[in-house]
Amino acid sequence: MTAPTLFEPERPAATTAAGPRPEPFVIALPAGLFLLNSNQRLNRHDRHRYVKALRDAAREAVTECPSLMDALAAAQPGPLFPRAHILGVLHPASGRRADPANWYPSFKSATDGLVDAGLFEDDDHTRVLGPDMRLGRVVRGGQIVLVVRGLEPGEDPLGYRAVGR
């Protein structure tokens, strides 16, 4: 029996809840990458190798998206997003129970890859909200997907005043 998912990648709740908004960019990393989670105990060399692979995969996924590359070119010389919200979707390799927040190290590495690609100047709290991690459907080998949407100054994408800046 597979675990139910609370997220439909075709219509993410964060992009439909508050009415019309700019379309988000969906950045899917390749399925089957080794995903880091908070419960693993790896030596520093292996951890560095996996972080680099996830970071590079995210940067490469950006370069393989023509609409994102066009938007990046139009935004030059600065970053594409002054502020953005990231919804991170974990597509687990199996239908067992999962806690998407445990995969934060993978989402952090992928977000750093988005900075490397030029989407953000940095991924600090003044520029990036999230990644808000959710569970998606089962994908063979496991996968993470980042849904990135630009924010207007002061916009609170989730409707929580404590989050908006």
mmCIF file with all atom_site columns, C-alpha atoms in Angstrom, residues 8-154:
data_model
loop_
_atom_site.group_PDB
_atom_site.id
_atom_site.type_symbol
_atom_site.label_atom_id
_atom_site.label_alt_id
_atom_site.label_comp_id
_atom_site.label_asym_id
_atom_site.label_entity_id
_atom_site.label_seq_id
_atom_site.pdbx_PDB_ins_code
_atom_site.Cartn_x
_atom_site.Cartn_y
_atom_site.Cartn_z
_atom_site.occupancy
_atom_site.B_iso_or_equiv
_atom_site.pdbx_formal_charge
_atom_site.auth_seq_id
_atom_site.auth_comp_id
_atom_site.auth_asym_id
_atom_site.auth_atom_id
_atom_site.pdbx_PDB_model_num
ATOM 1   C CA . GLU A 1 8   ? -0.226 17.267 -6.698  1.00 0.00 ? 8   GLU A CA 1
ATOM 2   C CA . PRO A 1 9   ? 2.739  18.496 -8.741  1.00 0.00 ? 9   PRO A CA 1
ATOM 3   C CA . GLU A 1 10  ? 0.464  19.466 -11.622 1.00 0.00 ? 10  GLU A CA 1
ATOM 4   C CA . ARG A 1 11  ? -1.400 22.040 -9.451  1.00 0.00 ? 11  ARG A CA 1
ATOM 5   C CA . PRO A 1 12  ? 0.656  22.929 -6.382  1.00 0.00 ? 12  PRO A CA 1
ATOM 6   C CA . ALA A 1 13  ? -1.413 24.514 -3.607  1.00 0.00 ? 13  ALA A CA 1
ATOM 7   C CA . ALA A 1 14  ? 1.109  27.295 -3.044  1.00 0.00 ? 14  ALA A CA 1
ATOM 8   C CA . THR A 1 15  ? 0.641  28.498 -6.609  1.00 0.00 ? 15  THR A CA 1
ATOM 9   C CA . THR A 1 16  ? -3.165 28.345 -6.732  1.00 0.00 ? 16  THR A CA 1
ATOM 10  C CA . ALA A 1 17  ? -4.349 29.445 -3.280  1.00 0.00 ? 17  ALA A CA 1
ATOM 11  C CA . ALA A 1 18  ? -4.238 33.231 -3.714  1.00 0.00 ? 18  ALA A CA 1
ATOM 12  C CA . GLY A 1 19  ? -5.535 33.681 -7.241  1.00 0.00 ? 19  GLY A CA 1
ATOM 13  C CA . PRO A 1 20  ? -3.655 34.602 -10.405 1.00 0.00 ? 20  PRO A CA 1
ATOM 14  C CA . ARG A 1 21  ? 0.114  34.899 -10.056 1.00 0.00 ? 21  ARG A CA 1
ATOM 15  C CA . PRO A 1 22  ? 3.073  34.593 -12.342 1.00 0.00 ? 22  PRO A CA 1
ATOM 16  C CA . GLU A 1 23  ? 3.601  31.004 -13.407 1.00 0.00 ? 23  GLU A CA 1
ATOM 17  C CA . PRO A 1 24  ? 6.173  29.232 -11.256 1.00 0.00 ? 24  PRO A CA 1
ATOM 18  C CA . PHE A 1 25  ? 9.208  27.502 -12.664 1.00 0.00 ? 25  PHE A CA 1
ATOM 19  C CA . VAL A 1 26  ? 9.297  23.754 -11.987 1.00 0.00 ? 26  VAL A CA 1
ATOM 20  C CA . ILE A 1 27  ? 12.863 22.480 -11.700 1.00 0.00 ? 27  ILE A CA 1
ATOM 21  C CA . ALA A 1 28  ? 13.071 18.693 -11.545 1.00 0.00 ? 28  ALA A CA 1
ATOM 22  C CA . LEU A 1 29  ? 16.361 17.074 -10.628 1.00 0.00 ? 29  LEU A CA 1
ATOM 23  C CA . PRO A 1 30  ? 17.058 13.737 -12.293 1.00 0.00 ? 30  PRO A CA 1
ATOM 24  C CA . ALA A 1 31  ? 15.474 10.715 -10.648 1.00 0.00 ? 31  ALA A CA 1
ATOM 25  C CA . GLY A 1 32  ? 17.872 8.305  -8.991  1.00 0.00 ? 32  GLY A CA 1
ATOM 26  C CA . LEU A 1 33  ? 20.340 10.824 -7.537  1.00 0.00 ? 33  LEU A CA 1
ATOM 27  C CA . PHE A 1 34  ? 21.585 9.918  -4.085  1.00 0.00 ? 34  PHE A CA 1
ATOM 28  C CA . LEU A 1 35  ? 19.490 12.087 -1.763  1.00 0.00 ? 35  LEU A CA 1
ATOM 29  C CA . LEU A 1 36  ? 20.873 13.259 1.549   1.00 0.00 ? 36  LEU A CA 1
ATOM 30  C CA . ASN A 1 37  ? 18.707 13.125 4.638   1.00 0.00 ? 37  ASN A CA 1
ATOM 31  C CA . SER A 1 38  ? 19.163 14.284 8.203   1.00 0.00 ? 38  SER A CA 1
ATOM 32  C CA . ASN A 1 39  ? 19.310 10.748 9.592   1.00 0.00 ? 39  ASN A CA 1
ATOM 33  C CA . GLN A 1 40  ? 22.364 9.672  7.604   1.00 0.00 ? 40  GLN A CA 1
ATOM 34  C CA . ARG A 1 41  ? 25.821 9.525  9.102   1.00 0.00 ? 41  ARG A CA 1
ATOM 35  C CA . LEU A 1 42  ? 28.298 9.970  6.271   1.00 0.00 ? 42  LEU A CA 1
ATOM 36  C CA . ASN A 1 43  ? 31.965 10.762 6.348   1.00 0.00 ? 43  ASN A CA 1
ATOM 37  C CA . ARG A 1 44  ? 32.748 14.297 5.209   1.00 0.00 ? 44  ARG A CA 1
ATOM 38  C CA . HIS A 1 45  ? 34.260 13.260 1.877   1.00 0.00 ? 45  HIS A CA 1
ATOM 39  C CA . ASP A 1 46  ? 31.194 11.263 0.815   1.00 0.00 ? 46  ASP A CA 1
ATOM 40  C CA . ARG A 1 47  ? 28.883 14.005 2.051   1.00 0.00 ? 47  ARG A CA 1
ATOM 41  C CA . HIS A 1 48  ? 30.794 16.639 0.063   1.00 0.00 ? 48  HIS A CA 1
ATOM 42  C CA . ARG A 1 49  ? 30.563 14.477 -3.081  1.00 0.00 ? 49  ARG A CA 1
ATOM 43  C CA . TYR A 1 50  ? 26.775 14.063 -2.712  1.00 0.00 ? 50  TYR A CA 1
ATOM 44  C CA . VAL A 1 51  ? 26.240 17.764 -1.951  1.00 0.00 ? 51  VAL A CA 1
ATOM 45  C CA . LYS A 1 52  ? 28.224 18.695 -5.061  1.00 0.00 ? 52  LYS A CA 1
ATOM 46  C CA . ALA A 1 53  ? 26.261 16.239 -7.215  1.00 0.00 ? 53  ALA A CA 1
ATOM 47  C CA . LEU A 1 54  ? 22.913 17.666 -6.049  1.00 0.00 ? 54  LEU A CA 1
ATOM 48  C CA . ARG A 1 55  ? 24.109 21.255 -6.439  1.00 0.00 ? 55  ARG A CA 1
ATOM 49  C CA . ASP A 1 56  ? 25.433 20.582 -9.947  1.00 0.00 ? 56  ASP A CA 1
ATOM 50  C CA . ALA A 1 57  ? 22.242 18.719 -10.924 1.00 0.00 ? 57  ALA A CA 1
ATOM 51  C CA . ALA A 1 58  ? 20.090 21.692 -9.891  1.00 0.00 ? 58  ALA A CA 1
ATOM 52  C CA . ARG A 1 59  ? 22.297 24.133 -11.818 1.00 0.00 ? 59  ARG A CA 1
ATOM 53  C CA . GLU A 1 60  ? 22.165 21.871 -14.863 1.00 0.00 ? 60  GLU A CA 1
ATOM 54  C CA . ALA A 1 61  ? 18.374 21.468 -14.605 1.00 0.00 ? 61  ALA A CA 1
ATOM 55  C CA . VAL A 1 62  ? 18.093 25.259 -14.847 1.00 0.00 ? 62  VAL A CA 1
ATOM 56  C CA . THR A 1 63  ? 20.261 25.344 -17.981 1.00 0.00 ? 63  THR A CA 1
ATOM 57  C CA . GLU A 1 64  ? 18.076 22.677 -19.604 1.00 0.00 ? 64  GLU A CA 1
ATOM 58  C CA . CYS A 1 65  ? 14.888 24.771 -19.235 1.00 0.00 ? 65  CYS A CA 1
ATOM 59  C CA . PRO A 1 66  ? 14.585 27.152 -22.231 1.00 0.00 ? 66  PRO A CA 1
ATOM 60  C CA . SER A 1 67  ? 11.978 29.428 -20.618 1.00 0.00 ? 67  SER A CA 1
ATOM 61  C CA . LEU A 1 68  ? 14.097 29.777 -17.491 1.00 0.00 ? 68  LEU A CA 1
ATOM 62  C CA . MET A 1 69  ? 17.214 30.520 -19.523 1.00 0.00 ? 69  MET A CA 1
ATOM 63  C CA . ASP A 1 70  ? 15.296 33.192 -21.481 1.00 0.00 ? 70  ASP A CA 1
ATOM 64  C CA . ALA A 1 71  ? 14.129 34.770 -18.222 1.00 0.00 ? 71  ALA A CA 1
ATOM 65  C CA . LEU A 1 72  ? 17.679 34.682 -16.838 1.00 0.00 ? 72  LEU A CA 1
ATOM 66  C CA . ALA A 1 73  ? 19.031 36.357 -19.968 1.00 0.00 ? 73  ALA A CA 1
ATOM 67  C CA . ALA A 1 74  ? 16.406 39.110 -19.706 1.00 0.00 ? 74  ALA A CA 1
ATOM 68  C CA . ALA A 1 75  ? 17.280 39.692 -16.026 1.00 0.00 ? 75  ALA A CA 1
ATOM 69  C CA . GLN A 1 76  ? 21.018 40.146 -16.650 1.00 0.00 ? 76  GLN A CA 1
ATOM 70  C CA . PRO A 1 77  ? 23.232 41.485 -15.165 1.00 0.00 ? 77  PRO A CA 1
ATOM 71  C CA . GLY A 1 78  ? 21.406 40.747 -11.887 1.00 0.00 ? 78  GLY A CA 1
ATOM 72  C CA . PRO A 1 79  ? 19.678 37.654 -10.534 1.00 0.00 ? 79  PRO A CA 1
ATOM 73  C CA . LEU A 1 80  ? 16.322 36.523 -11.910 1.00 0.00 ? 80  LEU A CA 1
ATOM 74  C CA . PHE A 1 81  ? 14.482 36.852 -8.589  1.00 0.00 ? 81  PHE A CA 1
ATOM 75  C CA . PRO A 1 82  ? 15.041 39.565 -5.982  1.00 0.00 ? 82  PRO A CA 1
ATOM 76  C CA . ARG A 1 83  ? 12.699 37.475 -3.760  1.00 0.00 ? 83  ARG A CA 1
ATOM 77  C CA . ALA A 1 84  ? 11.160 34.053 -4.289  1.00 0.00 ? 84  ALA A CA 1
ATOM 78  C CA . HIS A 1 85  ? 9.267  31.225 -2.641  1.00 0.00 ? 85  HIS A CA 1
ATOM 79  C CA . ILE A 1 86  ? 10.507 27.652 -3.099  1.00 0.00 ? 86  ILE A CA 1
ATOM 80  C CA . LEU A 1 87  ? 8.232  24.680 -2.702  1.00 0.00 ? 87  LEU A CA 1
ATOM 81  C CA . GLY A 1 88  ? 10.327 21.513 -2.450  1.00 0.00 ? 88  GLY A CA 1
ATOM 82  C CA . VAL A 1 89  ? 8.677  18.238 -3.385  1.00 0.00 ? 89  VAL A CA 1
ATOM 83  C CA . LEU A 1 90  ? 10.163 14.920 -2.357  1.00 0.00 ? 90  LEU A CA 1
ATOM 84  C CA . HIS A 1 91  ? 9.160  12.079 -4.662  1.00 0.00 ? 91  HIS A CA 1
ATOM 85  C CA . PRO A 1 92  ? 10.187 9.056  -2.602  1.00 0.00 ? 92  PRO A CA 1
ATOM 86  C CA . ALA A 1 93  ? 11.528 5.863  -4.106  1.00 0.00 ? 93  ALA A CA 1
ATOM 87  C CA . SER A 1 94  ? 8.906  3.762  -2.316  1.00 0.00 ? 94  SER A CA 1
ATOM 88  C CA . GLY A 1 95  ? 5.437  4.123  -0.856  1.00 0.00 ? 95  GLY A CA 1
ATOM 89  C CA . ARG A 1 96  ? 6.612  3.743  2.730   1.00 0.00 ? 96  ARG A CA 1
ATOM 90  C CA . ARG A 1 97  ? 5.878  6.476  5.232   1.00 0.00 ? 97  ARG A CA 1
ATOM 91  C CA . ALA A 1 98  ? 8.191  9.431  4.768   1.00 0.00 ? 98  ALA A CA 1
ATOM 92  C CA . ASP A 1 99  ? 8.995  12.725 6.459   1.00 0.00 ? 99  ASP A CA 1
ATOM 93  C CA . PRO A 1 100 ? 9.949  15.182 3.680   1.00 0.00 ? 100 PRO A CA 1
ATOM 94  C CA . ALA A 1 101 ? 11.646 17.515 6.179   1.00 0.00 ? 101 ALA A CA 1
ATOM 95  C CA . ASN A 1 102 ? 14.298 14.851 6.793   1.00 0.00 ? 102 ASN A CA 1
ATOM 96  C CA . TRP A 1 103 ? 15.535 15.460 3.250   1.00 0.00 ? 103 TRP A CA 1
ATOM 97  C CA . TYR A 1 104 ? 16.381 19.099 4.017   1.00 0.00 ? 104 TYR A CA 1
ATOM 98  C CA . PRO A 1 105 ? 20.102 18.557 3.220   1.00 0.00 ? 105 PRO A CA 1
ATOM 99  C CA . SER A 1 106 ? 19.115 17.577 -0.340  1.00 0.00 ? 106 SER A CA 1
ATOM 100 C CA . PHE A 1 107 ? 16.810 20.578 -0.734  1.00 0.00 ? 107 PHE A CA 1
ATOM 101 C CA . LYS A 1 108 ? 19.502 22.908 0.650   1.00 0.00 ? 108 LYS A CA 1
ATOM 102 C CA . SER A 1 109 ? 22.087 21.563 -1.797  1.00 0.00 ? 109 SER A CA 1
ATOM 103 C CA . ALA A 1 110 ? 19.661 21.967 -4.704  1.00 0.00 ? 110 ALA A CA 1
ATOM 104 C CA . THR A 1 111 ? 18.787 25.519 -3.596  1.00 0.00 ? 111 THR A CA 1
ATOM 105 C CA . ASP A 1 112 ? 22.501 26.357 -3.567  1.00 0.00 ? 112 ASP A CA 1
ATOM 106 C CA . GLY A 1 113 ? 22.602 25.101 -7.166  1.00 0.00 ? 113 GLY A CA 1
ATOM 107 C CA . LEU A 1 114 ? 19.847 27.599 -8.046  1.00 0.00 ? 114 LEU A CA 1
ATOM 108 C CA . VAL A 1 115 ? 22.019 30.371 -6.593  1.00 0.00 ? 115 VAL A CA 1
ATOM 109 C CA . ASP A 1 116 ? 24.921 29.093 -8.706  1.00 0.00 ? 116 ASP A CA 1
ATOM 110 C CA . ALA A 1 117 ? 22.676 29.251 -11.784 1.00 0.00 ? 117 ALA A CA 1
ATOM 111 C CA . GLY A 1 118 ? 21.832 32.914 -11.100 1.00 0.00 ? 118 GLY A CA 1
ATOM 112 C CA . LEU A 1 119 ? 18.222 32.656 -9.963  1.00 0.00 ? 119 LEU A CA 1
ATOM 113 C CA . PHE A 1 120 ? 19.016 34.420 -6.670  1.00 0.00 ? 120 PHE A CA 1
ATOM 114 C CA . GLU A 1 121 ? 21.852 36.594 -5.442  1.00 0.00 ? 121 GLU A CA 1
ATOM 115 C CA . ASP A 1 122 ? 21.886 34.473 -2.282  1.00 0.00 ? 122 ASP A CA 1
ATOM 116 C CA . ASP A 1 123 ? 19.487 32.095 -0.534  1.00 0.00 ? 123 ASP A CA 1
ATOM 117 C CA . ASP A 1 124 ? 19.278 33.945 2.765   1.00 0.00 ? 124 ASP A CA 1
ATOM 118 C CA . HIS A 1 125 ? 15.995 34.807 4.513   1.00 0.00 ? 125 HIS A CA 1
ATOM 119 C CA . THR A 1 126 ? 15.688 38.220 2.842   1.00 0.00 ? 126 THR A CA 1
ATOM 120 C CA . ARG A 1 127 ? 15.574 36.691 -0.635  1.00 0.00 ? 127 ARG A CA 1
ATOM 121 C CA . VAL A 1 128 ? 14.192 33.167 -0.351  1.00 0.00 ? 128 VAL A CA 1
ATOM 122 C CA . LEU A 1 129 ? 11.233 31.751 1.548   1.00 0.00 ? 129 LEU A CA 1
ATOM 123 C CA . GLY A 1 130 ? 11.518 28.007 1.873   1.00 0.00 ? 130 GLY A CA 1
ATOM 124 C CA . PRO A 1 131 ? 12.104 25.478 0.701   1.00 0.00 ? 131 PRO A CA 1
ATOM 125 C CA . ASP A 1 132 ? 8.755  24.340 2.056   1.00 0.00 ? 132 ASP A CA 1
ATOM 126 C CA . MET A 1 133 ? 9.020  20.578 1.797   1.00 0.00 ? 133 MET A CA 1
ATOM 127 C CA . ARG A 1 134 ? 6.123  18.369 0.752   1.00 0.00 ? 134 ARG A CA 1
ATOM 128 C CA . LEU A 1 135 ? 5.622  14.743 -0.178  1.00 0.00 ? 135 LEU A CA 1
ATOM 129 C CA . GLY A 1 136 ? 4.879  13.918 -3.806  1.00 0.00 ? 136 GLY A CA 1
ATOM 130 C CA . ARG A 1 137 ? 4.068  10.714 -5.628  1.00 0.00 ? 137 ARG A CA 1
ATOM 131 C CA . VAL A 1 138 ? 6.452  7.752  -5.767  1.00 0.00 ? 138 VAL A CA 1
ATOM 132 C CA . VAL A 1 139 ? 9.145  7.991  -8.458  1.00 0.00 ? 139 VAL A CA 1
ATOM 133 C CA . ARG A 1 140 ? 11.481 5.117  -9.199  1.00 0.00 ? 140 ARG A CA 1
ATOM 134 C CA . GLY A 1 141 ? 14.854 5.923  -7.656  1.00 0.00 ? 141 GLY A CA 1
ATOM 135 C CA . GLY A 1 142 ? 13.490 8.955  -5.762  1.00 0.00 ? 142 GLY A CA 1
ATOM 136 C CA . GLN A 1 143 ? 13.572 12.557 -6.922  1.00 0.00 ? 143 GLN A CA 1
ATOM 137 C CA . ILE A 1 144 ? 13.307 16.105 -5.699  1.00 0.00 ? 144 ILE A CA 1
ATOM 138 C CA . VAL A 1 145 ? 11.509 18.876 -7.556  1.00 0.00 ? 145 VAL A CA 1
ATOM 139 C CA . LEU A 1 146 ? 11.709 22.587 -6.772  1.00 0.00 ? 146 LEU A CA 1
ATOM 140 C CA . VAL A 1 147 ? 8.805  24.886 -7.649  1.00 0.00 ? 147 VAL A CA 1
ATOM 141 C CA . VAL A 1 148 ? 10.123 28.468 -7.691  1.00 0.00 ? 148 VAL A CA 1
ATOM 142 C CA . ARG A 1 149 ? 7.919  31.534 -7.888  1.00 0.00 ? 149 ARG A CA 1
ATOM 143 C CA . GLY A 1 150 ? 9.058  35.132 -7.738  1.00 0.00 ? 150 GLY A CA 1
ATOM 144 C CA . LEU A 1 151 ? 7.586  37.342 -5.038  1.00 0.00 ? 151 LEU A CA 1
ATOM 145 C CA . GLU A 1 152 ? 6.735  41.016 -5.054  1.00 0.00 ? 152 GLU A CA 1
ATOM 146 C CA . PRO A 1 153 ? 8.335  43.155 -2.320  1.00 0.00 ? 153 PRO A CA 1
ATOM 147 C CA . GLY A 1 154 ? 6.441  42.500 0.901   1.00 0.00 ? 154 GLY A CA 1
#
